[in-house]
Amino acid sequence: MKYTKIWTKSYGDLLSKRAKSELPEMESSKSVSKKIKTICLQHYKILDVGCGVGHYYVSLKKRIKKDFEYVGIDIIDDYIKKAKVIFAQEKNVFFRKGDIFNIPFKRNSFDIVICNNFLHNLPSIQKSIQELLRVTKRYLLIRTLV
């Protein structure tokens, strides 16, 4: 548990720097935002499951030139707290604590749901994908490390 806390803090600090544009974009966030740019229409609602501190929002905002709503959920309280501070001045950007096995939104709530780089660490991929599909109205984009 001690190592998990240390890793979570140091990784959160790294993600915070990316969210504040103090470090370059990750290649994964570039590729995901380029893909979403091709399918995102005006006023789409995007859910980022496992959002960390919201660093993918920076890439999405850079590439999508339409109004959209971004909601990020993560199970780690500290990440959500940091994200709320970093993006406090952004319009239509929201963060809340959430668990991929019980996503706190109604069926078909989001036009696009993204889940990046953590699905492979979960005990039940099937249950998590069912939840992602439940809240997805149009598109589900999963990117994972293999």
PDB file of C-alpha atoms in Angstrom:
ATOM      1  CA  MET A   1       0.000   0.000   0.000  1.00  0.00           C
ATOM      2  CA  LYS A   2       2.870   2.377   0.815  1.00  0.00           C
ATOM      3  CA  TYR A   3       4.357   1.963  -2.668  1.00  0.00           C
ATOM      4  CA  THR A   4       0.965   2.469  -4.280  1.00  0.00           C
ATOM      5  CA  LYS A   5       0.590   5.809  -2.487  1.00  0.00           C
ATOM      6  CA  ILE A   6       4.080   6.919  -3.496  1.00  0.00           C
ATOM      7  CA  TRP A   7       3.500   5.885  -7.116  1.00  0.00           C
ATOM      8  CA  THR A   8       0.046   7.479  -7.197  1.00  0.00           C
ATOM      9  CA  LYS A   9       1.421  10.782  -5.892  1.00  0.00           C
ATOM     10  CA  SER A  10       4.412  10.924  -8.230  1.00  0.00           C
ATOM     11  CA  TYR A  11       2.308   9.901 -11.237  1.00  0.00           C
ATOM     12  CA  GLY A  12      -0.334  12.467 -10.265  1.00  0.00           C
ATOM     13  CA  ASP A  13       2.355  15.149 -10.097  1.00  0.00           C
ATOM     14  CA  LEU A  14       3.553  14.187 -13.574  1.00  0.00           C
ATOM     15  CA  LEU A  15       0.004  14.258 -14.963  1.00  0.00           C
ATOM     16  CA  SER A  16      -0.605  17.633 -13.304  1.00  0.00           C
ATOM     17  CA  LYS A  17       2.368  19.076 -15.176  1.00  0.00           C
ATOM     18  CA  ARG A  18       0.923  17.768 -18.433  1.00  0.00           C
ATOM     19  CA  ALA A  19      -2.511  19.190 -17.583  1.00  0.00           C
ATOM     20  CA  LYS A  20      -0.918  22.596 -16.945  1.00  0.00           C
ATOM     21  CA  SER A  21       1.031  22.314 -20.229  1.00  0.00           C
ATOM     22  CA  GLU A  22       4.322  22.380 -18.319  1.00  0.00           C
ATOM     23  CA  LEU A  23       5.298  19.154 -20.105  1.00  0.00           C
ATOM     24  CA  PRO A  24       4.590  18.132 -23.717  1.00  0.00           C
ATOM     25  CA  GLU A  25       1.484  16.189 -24.644  1.00  0.00           C
ATOM     26  CA  MET A  26       1.689  12.432 -24.418  1.00  0.00           C
ATOM     27  CA  GLU A  27       1.588  10.629 -27.766  1.00  0.00           C
ATOM     28  CA  SER A  28      -1.441   8.685 -26.547  1.00  0.00           C
ATOM     29  CA  SER A  29      -3.420  11.857 -25.841  1.00  0.00           C
ATOM     30  CA  LYS A  30      -2.467  13.243 -29.259  1.00  0.00           C
ATOM     31  CA  SER A  31      -3.668  10.130 -31.079  1.00  0.00           C
ATOM     32  CA  VAL A  32      -6.886   9.862 -29.056  1.00  0.00           C
ATOM     33  CA  SER A  33      -7.752  13.531 -29.581  1.00  0.00           C
ATOM     34  CA  LYS A  34      -7.062  13.271 -33.327  1.00  0.00           C
ATOM     35  CA  LYS A  35      -9.435  10.305 -33.558  1.00  0.00           C
ATOM     36  CA  ILE A  36     -12.137  12.034 -31.511  1.00  0.00           C
ATOM     37  CA  LYS A  37     -11.815  15.159 -33.655  1.00  0.00           C
ATOM     38  CA  THR A  38     -13.084  13.129 -36.629  1.00  0.00           C
ATOM     39  CA  ILE A  39     -16.277  12.012 -34.846  1.00  0.00           C
ATOM     40  CA  CYS A  40     -17.097  14.845 -32.441  1.00  0.00           C
ATOM     41  CA  LEU A  41     -20.019  17.067 -33.373  1.00  0.00           C
ATOM     42  CA  GLN A  42     -21.113  20.354 -31.826  1.00  0.00           C
ATOM     43  CA  HIS A  43     -22.227  20.018 -28.175  1.00  0.00           C
ATOM     44  CA  TYR A  44     -21.161  16.401 -27.803  1.00  0.00           C
ATOM     45  CA  LYS A  45     -20.670  15.146 -24.265  1.00  0.00           C
ATOM     46  CA  ILE A  46     -17.381  13.315 -23.690  1.00  0.00           C
ATOM     47  CA  LEU A  47     -16.714  11.118 -20.655  1.00  0.00           C
ATOM     48  CA  ASP A  48     -13.098  10.309 -19.788  1.00  0.00           C
ATOM     49  CA  VAL A  49     -13.075   7.267 -17.488  1.00  0.00           C
ATOM     50  CA  GLY A  50      -9.873   7.048 -15.481  1.00  0.00           C
ATOM     51  CA  CYS A  51      -9.143  10.675 -16.323  1.00  0.00           C
ATOM     52  CA  GLY A  52      -6.335  11.168 -13.837  1.00  0.00           C
ATOM     53  CA  VAL A  53      -6.053  14.946 -13.491  1.00  0.00           C
ATOM     54  CA  GLY A  54      -7.730  15.625 -16.846  1.00  0.00           C
ATOM     55  CA  HIS A  55      -4.628  15.913 -19.015  1.00  0.00           C
ATOM     56  CA  TYR A  56      -6.470  14.433 -22.034  1.00  0.00           C
ATOM     57  CA  TYR A  57      -8.786  17.451 -21.965  1.00  0.00           C
ATOM     58  CA  VAL A  58      -5.841  19.664 -22.966  1.00  0.00           C
ATOM     59  CA  SER A  59      -5.319  17.612 -26.137  1.00  0.00           C
ATOM     60  CA  LEU A  60      -9.038  17.492 -26.916  1.00  0.00           C
ATOM     61  CA  LYS A  61      -9.426  21.250 -26.525  1.00  0.00           C
ATOM     62  CA  LYS A  62      -6.419  21.853 -28.763  1.00  0.00           C
ATOM     63  CA  ARG A  63      -7.879  19.817 -31.642  1.00  0.00           C
ATOM     64  CA  ILE A  64     -11.665  19.975 -31.370  1.00  0.00           C
ATOM     65  CA  LYS A  65     -12.816  23.378 -32.534  1.00  0.00           C
ATOM     66  CA  LYS A  66     -16.456  22.805 -31.588  1.00  0.00           C
ATOM     67  CA  ASP A  67     -18.167  23.331 -28.260  1.00  0.00           C
ATOM     68  CA  PHE A  68     -18.201  20.125 -26.252  1.00  0.00           C
ATOM     69  CA  GLU A  69     -18.694  19.089 -22.653  1.00  0.00           C
ATOM     70  CA  TYR A  70     -15.935  17.127 -20.948  1.00  0.00           C
ATOM     71  CA  VAL A  71     -16.547  15.035 -17.839  1.00  0.00           C
ATOM     72  CA  GLY A  72     -13.694  13.194 -16.183  1.00  0.00           C
ATOM     73  CA  ILE A  73     -14.034  10.512 -13.530  1.00  0.00           C
ATOM     74  CA  ASP A  74     -11.327   8.781 -11.565  1.00  0.00           C
ATOM     75  CA  ILE A  75     -11.314   6.633  -8.455  1.00  0.00           C
ATOM     76  CA  ILE A  76      -8.398   8.539  -6.899  1.00  0.00           C
ATOM     77  CA  ASP A  77      -9.593  11.510  -4.821  1.00  0.00           C
ATOM     78  CA  ASP A  78      -6.330  13.445  -5.107  1.00  0.00           C
ATOM     79  CA  TYR A  79      -6.457  13.342  -8.906  1.00  0.00           C
ATOM     80  CA  ILE A  80     -10.003  14.707  -8.951  1.00  0.00           C
ATOM     81  CA  LYS A  81      -9.107  17.472  -6.485  1.00  0.00           C
ATOM     82  CA  LYS A  82      -6.115  18.506  -8.602  1.00  0.00           C
ATOM     83  CA  ALA A  83      -8.170  18.441 -11.800  1.00  0.00           C
ATOM     84  CA  LYS A  84     -10.846  20.682 -10.293  1.00  0.00           C
ATOM     85  CA  VAL A  85      -8.190  23.241  -9.352  1.00  0.00           C
ATOM     86  CA  ILE A  86      -6.305  23.094 -12.657  1.00  0.00           C
ATOM     87  CA  PHE A  87      -9.425  23.443 -14.809  1.00  0.00           C
ATOM     88  CA  ALA A  88     -11.517  25.643 -12.494  1.00  0.00           C
ATOM     89  CA  GLN A  89     -11.775  28.418 -15.103  1.00  0.00           C
ATOM     90  CA  GLU A  90     -12.766  26.138 -17.986  1.00  0.00           C
ATOM     91  CA  LYS A  91     -16.350  26.166 -19.194  1.00  0.00           C
ATOM     92  CA  ASN A  92     -18.148  22.823 -19.602  1.00  0.00           C
ATOM     93  CA  VAL A  93     -15.419  20.835 -17.853  1.00  0.00           C
ATOM     94  CA  PHE A  94     -16.402  18.735 -14.842  1.00  0.00           C
ATOM     95  CA  PHE A  95     -14.688  16.199 -12.609  1.00  0.00           C
ATOM     96  CA  ARG A  96     -16.007  13.756 -10.050  1.00  0.00           C
ATOM     97  CA  LYS A  97     -14.949  10.639  -8.276  1.00  0.00           C
ATOM     98  CA  GLY A  98     -16.144   7.547 -10.074  1.00  0.00           C
ATOM     99  CA  ASP A  99     -15.515   3.838 -10.386  1.00  0.00           C
ATOM    100  CA  ILE A 100     -15.428   2.075 -13.755  1.00  0.00           C
ATOM    101  CA  PHE A 101     -17.405  -0.824 -12.269  1.00  0.00           C
ATOM    102  CA  ASN A 102     -20.242   1.511 -11.246  1.00  0.00           C
ATOM    103  CA  ILE A 103     -20.091   4.643 -13.405  1.00  0.00           C
ATOM    104  CA  PRO A 104     -22.238   7.312 -11.706  1.00  0.00           C
ATOM    105  CA  PHE A 105     -24.301   8.304 -14.753  1.00  0.00           C
ATOM    106  CA  LYS A 106     -27.487   7.132 -16.453  1.00  0.00           C
ATOM    107  CA  ARG A 107     -27.614   4.902 -19.513  1.00  0.00           C
ATOM    108  CA  ASN A 108     -26.675   6.646 -22.798  1.00  0.00           C
ATOM    109  CA  SER A 109     -25.476   9.807 -21.032  1.00  0.00           C
ATOM    110  CA  PHE A 110     -22.462  10.500 -23.268  1.00  0.00           C
ATOM    111  CA  ASP A 111     -21.875  10.767 -26.998  1.00  0.00           C
ATOM    112  CA  ILE A 112     -18.266   9.650 -26.629  1.00  0.00           C
ATOM    113  CA  VAL A 113     -16.697   7.648 -23.817  1.00  0.00           C
ATOM    114  CA  ILE A 114     -12.936   7.232 -23.651  1.00  0.00           C
ATOM    115  CA  CYS A 115     -10.936   4.866 -21.485  1.00  0.00           C
ATOM    116  CA  ASN A 116      -7.176   5.088 -21.802  1.00  0.00           C
ATOM    117  CA  ASN A 117      -4.301   2.936 -20.621  1.00  0.00           C
ATOM    118  CA  PHE A 118      -5.676   1.227 -17.549  1.00  0.00           C
ATOM    119  CA  LEU A 119      -8.216  -1.415 -18.585  1.00  0.00           C
ATOM    120  CA  HIS A 120      -5.524  -4.101 -18.636  1.00  0.00           C
ATOM    121  CA  ASN A 121      -4.965  -3.615 -14.880  1.00  0.00           C
ATOM    122  CA  LEU A 122      -8.545  -4.405 -13.872  1.00  0.00           C
ATOM    123  CA  PRO A 123      -9.768  -7.672 -12.334  1.00  0.00           C
ATOM    124  CA  SER A 124     -12.822  -7.821 -14.629  1.00  0.00           C
ATOM    125  CA  ILE A 125     -12.475  -6.371 -18.090  1.00  0.00           C
ATOM    126  CA  GLN A 126     -15.902  -7.711 -19.110  1.00  0.00           C
ATOM    127  CA  LYS A 127     -17.737  -5.887 -16.299  1.00  0.00           C
ATOM    128  CA  SER A 128     -15.877  -2.653 -16.981  1.00  0.00           C
ATOM    129  CA  ILE A 129     -16.650  -2.774 -20.712  1.00  0.00           C
ATOM    130  CA  GLN A 130     -20.328  -3.417 -19.928  1.00  0.00           C
ATOM    131  CA  GLU A 131     -20.356  -0.256 -17.797  1.00  0.00           C
ATOM    132  CA  LEU A 132     -18.589   1.779 -20.479  1.00  0.00           C
ATOM    133  CA  LEU A 133     -21.128   0.619 -23.062  1.00  0.00           C
ATOM    134  CA  ARG A 134     -24.026   1.367 -20.703  1.00  0.00           C
ATOM    135  CA  VAL A 135     -23.208   5.088 -20.488  1.00  0.00           C
ATOM    136  CA  THR A 136     -22.194   5.406 -24.159  1.00  0.00           C
ATOM    137  CA  LYS A 137     -24.719   6.775 -26.621  1.00  0.00           C
ATOM    138  CA  ARG A 138     -22.593   6.754 -29.788  1.00  0.00           C
ATOM    139  CA  TYR A 139     -18.865   5.995 -29.535  1.00  0.00           C
ATOM    140  CA  LEU A 140     -16.603   4.117 -27.147  1.00  0.00           C
ATOM    141  CA  LEU A 141     -12.869   4.523 -27.601  1.00  0.00           C
ATOM    142  CA  ILE A 142     -10.664   2.186 -25.580  1.00  0.00           C
ATOM    143  CA  ARG A 143      -6.912   2.483 -25.743  1.00  0.00           C
ATOM    144  CA  THR A 144      -4.824   0.081 -23.730  1.00  0.00           C
ATOM    145  CA  LEU A 145      -1.286  -1.099 -23.287  1.00  0.00           C
ATOM    146  CA  VAL A 146      -0.597  -4.691 -24.230  1.00  0.00           C
TER     147      VAL A 146
END
